[in-house]
Short mmCIF file of C-alpha atoms and ligand atoms in Angstrom, two decimals:
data_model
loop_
_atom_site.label_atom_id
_atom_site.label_comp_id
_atom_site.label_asym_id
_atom_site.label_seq_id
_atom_site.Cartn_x
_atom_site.Cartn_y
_atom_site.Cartn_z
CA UNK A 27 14.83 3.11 -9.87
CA UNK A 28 17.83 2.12 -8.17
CA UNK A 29 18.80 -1.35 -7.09
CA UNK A 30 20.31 -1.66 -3.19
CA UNK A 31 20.95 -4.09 -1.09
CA UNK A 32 19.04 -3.25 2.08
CA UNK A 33 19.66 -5.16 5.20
CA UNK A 34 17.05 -6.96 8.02
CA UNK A 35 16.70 -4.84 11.46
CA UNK A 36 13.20 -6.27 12.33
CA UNK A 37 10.63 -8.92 11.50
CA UNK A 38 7.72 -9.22 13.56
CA UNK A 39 4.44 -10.76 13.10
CA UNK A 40 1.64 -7.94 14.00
CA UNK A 41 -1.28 -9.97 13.15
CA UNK A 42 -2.69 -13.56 11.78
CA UNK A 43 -0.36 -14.04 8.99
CA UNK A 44 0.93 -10.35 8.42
CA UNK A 45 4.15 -8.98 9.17
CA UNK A 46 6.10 -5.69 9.46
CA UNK A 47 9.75 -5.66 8.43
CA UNK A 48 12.25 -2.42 9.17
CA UNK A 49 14.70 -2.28 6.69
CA UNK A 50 18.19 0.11 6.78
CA UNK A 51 20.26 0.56 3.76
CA UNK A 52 20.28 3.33 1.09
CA UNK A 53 17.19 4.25 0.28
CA UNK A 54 16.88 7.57 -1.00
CA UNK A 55 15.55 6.48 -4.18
CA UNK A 56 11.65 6.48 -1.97
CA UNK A 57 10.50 9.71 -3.21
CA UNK A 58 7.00 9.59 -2.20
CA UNK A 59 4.29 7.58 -0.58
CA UNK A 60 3.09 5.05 -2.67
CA UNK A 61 5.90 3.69 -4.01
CA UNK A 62 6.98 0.55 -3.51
CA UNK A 63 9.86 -1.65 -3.74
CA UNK A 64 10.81 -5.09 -5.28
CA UNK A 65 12.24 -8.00 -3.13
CA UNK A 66 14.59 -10.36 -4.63
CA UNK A 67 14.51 -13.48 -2.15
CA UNK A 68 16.91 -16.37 -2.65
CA UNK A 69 15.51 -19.31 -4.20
CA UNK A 70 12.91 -17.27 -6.56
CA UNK A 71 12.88 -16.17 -10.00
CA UNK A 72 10.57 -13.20 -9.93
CA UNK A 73 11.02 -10.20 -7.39
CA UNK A 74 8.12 -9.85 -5.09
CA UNK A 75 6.50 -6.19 -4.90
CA UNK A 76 5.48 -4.87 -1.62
CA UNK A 77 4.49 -1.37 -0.86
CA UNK A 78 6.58 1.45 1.40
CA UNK A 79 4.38 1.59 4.52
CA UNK A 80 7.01 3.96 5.80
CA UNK A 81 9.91 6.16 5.33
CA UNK A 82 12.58 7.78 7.83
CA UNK A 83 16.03 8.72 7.74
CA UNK A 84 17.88 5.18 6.76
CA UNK A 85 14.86 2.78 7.45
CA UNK A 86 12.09 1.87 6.01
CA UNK A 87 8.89 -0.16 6.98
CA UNK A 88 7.43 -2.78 5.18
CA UNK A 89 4.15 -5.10 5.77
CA UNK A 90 2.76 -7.84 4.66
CA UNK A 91 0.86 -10.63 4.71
CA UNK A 92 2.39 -14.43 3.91
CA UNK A 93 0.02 -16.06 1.22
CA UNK A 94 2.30 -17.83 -0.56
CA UNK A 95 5.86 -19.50 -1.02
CA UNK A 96 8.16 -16.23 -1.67
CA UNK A 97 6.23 -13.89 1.33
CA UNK A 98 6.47 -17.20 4.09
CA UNK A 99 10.61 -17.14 3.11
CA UNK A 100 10.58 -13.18 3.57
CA UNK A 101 8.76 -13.76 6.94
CA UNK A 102 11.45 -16.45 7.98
CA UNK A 103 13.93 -13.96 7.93
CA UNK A 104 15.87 -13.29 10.26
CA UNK A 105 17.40 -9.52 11.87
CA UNK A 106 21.13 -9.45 9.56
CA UNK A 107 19.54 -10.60 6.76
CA UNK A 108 20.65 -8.78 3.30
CA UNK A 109 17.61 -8.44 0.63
CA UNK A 110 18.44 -7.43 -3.43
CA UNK A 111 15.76 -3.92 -3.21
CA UNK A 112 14.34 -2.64 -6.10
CA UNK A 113 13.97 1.34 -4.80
CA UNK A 114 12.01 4.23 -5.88
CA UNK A 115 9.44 2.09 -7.84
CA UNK A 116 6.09 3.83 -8.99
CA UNK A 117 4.81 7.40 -9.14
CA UNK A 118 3.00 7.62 -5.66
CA UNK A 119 0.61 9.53 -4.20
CA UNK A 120 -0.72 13.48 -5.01
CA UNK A 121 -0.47 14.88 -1.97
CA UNK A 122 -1.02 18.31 -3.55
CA UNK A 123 -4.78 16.86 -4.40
CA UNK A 124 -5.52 16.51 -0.94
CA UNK A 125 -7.41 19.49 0.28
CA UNK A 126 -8.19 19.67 3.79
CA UNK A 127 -9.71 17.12 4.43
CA UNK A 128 -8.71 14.08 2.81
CA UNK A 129 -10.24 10.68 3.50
CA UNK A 130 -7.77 8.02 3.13
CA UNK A 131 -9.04 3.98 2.89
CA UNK A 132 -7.72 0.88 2.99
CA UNK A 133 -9.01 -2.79 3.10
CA UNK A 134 -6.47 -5.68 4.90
CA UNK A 135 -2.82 -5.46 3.13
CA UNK A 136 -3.54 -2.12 1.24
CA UNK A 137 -3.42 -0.14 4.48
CA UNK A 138 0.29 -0.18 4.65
CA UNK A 139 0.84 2.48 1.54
CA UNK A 140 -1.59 4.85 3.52
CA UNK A 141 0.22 5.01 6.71
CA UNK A 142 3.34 7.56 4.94
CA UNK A 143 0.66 9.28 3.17
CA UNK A 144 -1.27 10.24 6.20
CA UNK A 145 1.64 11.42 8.32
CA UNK A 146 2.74 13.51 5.32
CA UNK A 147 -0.84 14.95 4.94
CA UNK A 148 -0.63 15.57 8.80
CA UNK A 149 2.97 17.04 8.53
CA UNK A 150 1.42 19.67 6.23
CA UNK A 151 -1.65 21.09 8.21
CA UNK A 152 -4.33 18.66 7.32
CA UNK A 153 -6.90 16.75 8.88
CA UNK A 154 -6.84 13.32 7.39
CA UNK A 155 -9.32 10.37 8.07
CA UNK A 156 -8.85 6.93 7.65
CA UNK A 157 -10.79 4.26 7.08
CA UNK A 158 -9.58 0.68 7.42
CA UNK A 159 -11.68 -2.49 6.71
CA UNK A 160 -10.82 -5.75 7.22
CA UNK A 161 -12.76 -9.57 7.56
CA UNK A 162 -12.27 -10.10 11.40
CA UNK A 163 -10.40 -8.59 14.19
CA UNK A 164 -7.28 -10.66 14.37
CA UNK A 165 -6.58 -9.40 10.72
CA UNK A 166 -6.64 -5.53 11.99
CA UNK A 167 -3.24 -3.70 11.48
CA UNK A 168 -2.32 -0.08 12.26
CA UNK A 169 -4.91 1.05 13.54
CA UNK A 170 -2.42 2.23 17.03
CA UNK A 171 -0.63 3.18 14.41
CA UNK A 172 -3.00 5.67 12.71
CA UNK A 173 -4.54 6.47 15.63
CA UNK A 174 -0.59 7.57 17.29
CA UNK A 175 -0.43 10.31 14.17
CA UNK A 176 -3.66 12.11 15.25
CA UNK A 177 -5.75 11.05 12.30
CA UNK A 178 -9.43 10.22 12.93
CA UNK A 179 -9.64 6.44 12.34
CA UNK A 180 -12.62 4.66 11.66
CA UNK A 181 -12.37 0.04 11.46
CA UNK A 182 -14.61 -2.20 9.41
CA UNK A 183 -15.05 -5.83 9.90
CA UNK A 184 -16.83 -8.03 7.88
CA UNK A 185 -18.06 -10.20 11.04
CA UNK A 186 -18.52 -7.12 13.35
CA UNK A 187 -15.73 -8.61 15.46
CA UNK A 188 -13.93 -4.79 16.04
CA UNK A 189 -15.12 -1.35 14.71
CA UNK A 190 -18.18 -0.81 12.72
CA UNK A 191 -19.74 -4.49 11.33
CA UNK A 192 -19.50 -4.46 7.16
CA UNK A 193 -17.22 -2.99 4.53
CA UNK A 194 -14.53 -0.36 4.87
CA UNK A 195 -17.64 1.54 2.35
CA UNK A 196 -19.65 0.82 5.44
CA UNK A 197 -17.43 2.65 7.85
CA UNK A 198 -16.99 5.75 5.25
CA UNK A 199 -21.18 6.39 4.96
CA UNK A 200 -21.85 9.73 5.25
CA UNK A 201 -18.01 11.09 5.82
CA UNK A 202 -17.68 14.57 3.90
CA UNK A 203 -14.22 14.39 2.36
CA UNK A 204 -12.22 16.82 -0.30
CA UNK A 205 -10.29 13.82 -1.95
CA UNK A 206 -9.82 10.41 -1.26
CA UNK A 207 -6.98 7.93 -1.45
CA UNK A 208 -7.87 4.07 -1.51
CA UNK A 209 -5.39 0.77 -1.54
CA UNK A 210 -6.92 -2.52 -1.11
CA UNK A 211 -8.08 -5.68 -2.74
CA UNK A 212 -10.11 -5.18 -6.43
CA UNK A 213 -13.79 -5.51 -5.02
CA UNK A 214 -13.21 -2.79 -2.49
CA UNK A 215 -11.75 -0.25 -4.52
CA UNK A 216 -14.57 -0.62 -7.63
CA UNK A 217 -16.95 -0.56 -4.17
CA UNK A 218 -14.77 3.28 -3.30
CA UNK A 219 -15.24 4.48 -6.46
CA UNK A 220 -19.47 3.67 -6.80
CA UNK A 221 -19.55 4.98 -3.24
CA UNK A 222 -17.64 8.13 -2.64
CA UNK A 223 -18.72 10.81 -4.85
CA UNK A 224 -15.14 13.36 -4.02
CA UNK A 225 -12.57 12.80 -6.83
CA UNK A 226 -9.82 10.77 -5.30
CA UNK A 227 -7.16 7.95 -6.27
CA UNK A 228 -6.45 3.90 -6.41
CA UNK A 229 -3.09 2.17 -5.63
CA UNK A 230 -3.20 -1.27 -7.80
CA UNK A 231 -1.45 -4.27 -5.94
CA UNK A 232 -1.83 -5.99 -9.74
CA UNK A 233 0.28 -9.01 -10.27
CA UNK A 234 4.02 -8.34 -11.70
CA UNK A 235 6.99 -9.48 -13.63
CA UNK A 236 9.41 -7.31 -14.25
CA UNK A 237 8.25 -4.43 -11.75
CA UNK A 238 10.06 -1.80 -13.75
CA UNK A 239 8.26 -1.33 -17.20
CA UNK A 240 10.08 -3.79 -19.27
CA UNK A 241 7.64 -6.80 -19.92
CA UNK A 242 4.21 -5.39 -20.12
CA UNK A 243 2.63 -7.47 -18.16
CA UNK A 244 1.16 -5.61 -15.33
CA UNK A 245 -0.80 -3.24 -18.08
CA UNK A 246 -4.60 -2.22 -17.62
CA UNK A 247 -6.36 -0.19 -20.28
CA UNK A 248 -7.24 3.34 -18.91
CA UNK A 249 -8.90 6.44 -20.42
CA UNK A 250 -5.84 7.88 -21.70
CA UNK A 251 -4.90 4.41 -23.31
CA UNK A 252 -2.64 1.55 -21.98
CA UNK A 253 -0.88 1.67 -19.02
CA UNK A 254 2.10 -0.15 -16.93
CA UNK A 255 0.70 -0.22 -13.42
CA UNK A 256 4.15 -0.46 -12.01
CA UNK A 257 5.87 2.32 -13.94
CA UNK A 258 2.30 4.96 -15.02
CA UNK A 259 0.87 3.55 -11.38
CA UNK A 260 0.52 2.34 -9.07
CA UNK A 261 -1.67 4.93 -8.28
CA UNK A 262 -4.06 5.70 -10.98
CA UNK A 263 -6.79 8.44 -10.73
CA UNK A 264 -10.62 7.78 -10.62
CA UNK A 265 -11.17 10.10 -13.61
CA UNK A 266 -8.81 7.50 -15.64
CA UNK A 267 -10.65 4.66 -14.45
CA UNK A 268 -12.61 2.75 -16.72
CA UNK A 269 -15.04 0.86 -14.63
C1 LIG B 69 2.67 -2.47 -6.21
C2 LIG B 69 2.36 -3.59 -5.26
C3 LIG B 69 2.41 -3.35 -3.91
C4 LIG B 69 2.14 -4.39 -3.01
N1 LIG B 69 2.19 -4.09 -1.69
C5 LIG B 69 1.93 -5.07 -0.79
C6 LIG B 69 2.01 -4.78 0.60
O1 LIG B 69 2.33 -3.66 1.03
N2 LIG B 69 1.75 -5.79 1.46
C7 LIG B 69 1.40 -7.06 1.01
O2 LIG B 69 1.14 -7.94 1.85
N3 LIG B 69 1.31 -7.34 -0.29
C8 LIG B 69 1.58 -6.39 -1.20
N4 LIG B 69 1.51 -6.68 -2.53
C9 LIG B 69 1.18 -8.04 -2.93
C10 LIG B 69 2.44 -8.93 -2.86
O3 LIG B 69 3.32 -8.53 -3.88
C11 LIG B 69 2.07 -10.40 -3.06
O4 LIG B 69 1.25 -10.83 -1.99
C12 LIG B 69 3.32 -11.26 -3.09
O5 LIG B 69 4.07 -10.98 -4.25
C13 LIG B 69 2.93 -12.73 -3.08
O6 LIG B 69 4.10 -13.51 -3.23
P1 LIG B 69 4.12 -15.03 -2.78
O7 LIG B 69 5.33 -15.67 -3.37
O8 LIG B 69 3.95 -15.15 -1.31
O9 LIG B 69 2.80 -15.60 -3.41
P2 LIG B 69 2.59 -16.48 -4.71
O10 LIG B 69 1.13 -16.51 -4.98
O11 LIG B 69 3.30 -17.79 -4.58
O12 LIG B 69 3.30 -15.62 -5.82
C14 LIG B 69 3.45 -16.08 -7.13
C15 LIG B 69 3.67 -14.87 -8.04
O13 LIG B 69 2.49 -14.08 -8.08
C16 LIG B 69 2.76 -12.74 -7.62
N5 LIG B 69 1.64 -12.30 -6.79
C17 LIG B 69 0.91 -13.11 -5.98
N6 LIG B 69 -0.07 -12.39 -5.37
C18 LIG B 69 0.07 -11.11 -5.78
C19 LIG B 69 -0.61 -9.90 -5.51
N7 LIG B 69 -1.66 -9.82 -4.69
N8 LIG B 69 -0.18 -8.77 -6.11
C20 LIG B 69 0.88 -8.81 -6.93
N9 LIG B 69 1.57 -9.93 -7.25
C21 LIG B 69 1.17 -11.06 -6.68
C22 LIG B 69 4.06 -12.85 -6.85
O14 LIG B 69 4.80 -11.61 -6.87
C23 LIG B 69 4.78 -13.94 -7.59
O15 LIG B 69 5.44 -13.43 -8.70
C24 LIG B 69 1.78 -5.69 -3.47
C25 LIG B 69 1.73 -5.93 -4.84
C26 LIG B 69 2.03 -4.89 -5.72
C27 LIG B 69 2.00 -5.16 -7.19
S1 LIG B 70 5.57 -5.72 -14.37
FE1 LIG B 70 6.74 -5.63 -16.20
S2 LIG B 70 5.93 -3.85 -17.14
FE2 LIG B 70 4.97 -3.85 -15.21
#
């Protein structure tokens, strides 16, 4: 972990109530996707954590979605704008579980993580597919996105307003897959596991205090005994899972 100070480039809204922020600074300490990195914004005690959606030489992407007081003040900021960074936070991803074909889900804000992943998976030969599920249409993000990387991308809504009407588990029905890789809100990801029989893995967005390992108080019990979801995770394994 390594603390930076990383500064604004962009902050655009990309759909109702989510945004996507391109930060440059140091940040070498990203090893791998699935990490993510902790936000110190002025005027609040505890960092907020948000996932690396992306990675490139001196910038990195970031979205989310405003649901409370400390995300609305990282949405009002503006291009120049210096954030405290927690770096290199988290194990991330196996991408040497993948296989060949890897199927890689996400419901609303946990698609972000998956969007590094898959143009890594692509970057080494594979033939990813992605599954994103949201409640409506105007919540849909990165789909373009996915969709600009080559990867076979299938969209859930809850309403039927865009893609296939139901959840992300839904969209994934009868998709053969060698692994799987699934970020999203609690409900979907117990719905992943009970419905996709290939071994695979969960990134936890669990609620935080420290971020770094020091307080305890992100811990879930797993197989192998207690652990830290932002130090051991966030990306635990099904196998470890007890559910
Ligand atoms: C590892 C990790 C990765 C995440 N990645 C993303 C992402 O890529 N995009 C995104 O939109 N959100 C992500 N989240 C959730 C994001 O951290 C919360 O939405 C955000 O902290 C809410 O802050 P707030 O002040 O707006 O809300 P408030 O509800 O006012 O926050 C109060 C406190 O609760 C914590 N908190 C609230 N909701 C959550 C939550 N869902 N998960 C964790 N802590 C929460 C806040 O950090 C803060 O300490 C991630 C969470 C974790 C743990
Ligand atoms: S948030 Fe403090 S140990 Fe995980």
């Amino acid at each position: 972990m390594v603390q930076t100070v990383l500064t604004v480039e962009k902050n655009e809204k990309i759909a109702k109530d989510v945004f996507r922020m391109t930060l440059s600074g140091d940040a070498s300490a990203i090893t791998a996707p699935g990490q993510f990195v902790n936000l110190k914004i002025d005027g609040f005690f505890l960092r907020r954590p948000i996932s690396v959606c992306d990675r490139t030489d001196g910038v990195i992407t970031l979205v989310y979605k405003t649901v409370g007081d400390g995300t609305r003040a990282l949405a009002a900021l503006a291009p120049g704008a210096e954030i405290d960074t927690l770096c290199g936070l988290g194990n991330g991803y196996r991408l040497d579980r993948s296989g060949d074909a890897p199927l890689l889900i996400g419901g609303g804000v946990g698609t972000p993580p998956l969007f590094w992943l898959c143009r890594e998976l692509i970057g080494e030969g594979k033939t990813p597919t992605v599954a994103l599920g949201f409640n409506s249409a105007d919540e849909v993000i990165l789909e373009d996105d996915f969709r600009a990387l080559g990867a076979r991308t299938l969209v859930s809504t809850v309403d039927g307003s865009r893609g296939v009407k139901g959840f992300v588990t839904d969209a994934v029905a009868g998709v053969v897959c060698s692994y799987f890789y699934a970020c999203g809100p609690l409900p979907m990801l117990k719905a992943v596991y009970g419905a996709v029989e290939a071994d695979g893995e969960f990134s936890f967005e669990e609620r935080m205090g420290c971020g770094f390992g020091a307080c305890m108080g992100c811990s879930v019990m797993t197989r192998s005994g207690p652990v830290r979801i932002c130090r051991e995770g966030p990306v635990l394994r099904k196998a470890d899972l007890i559910w």
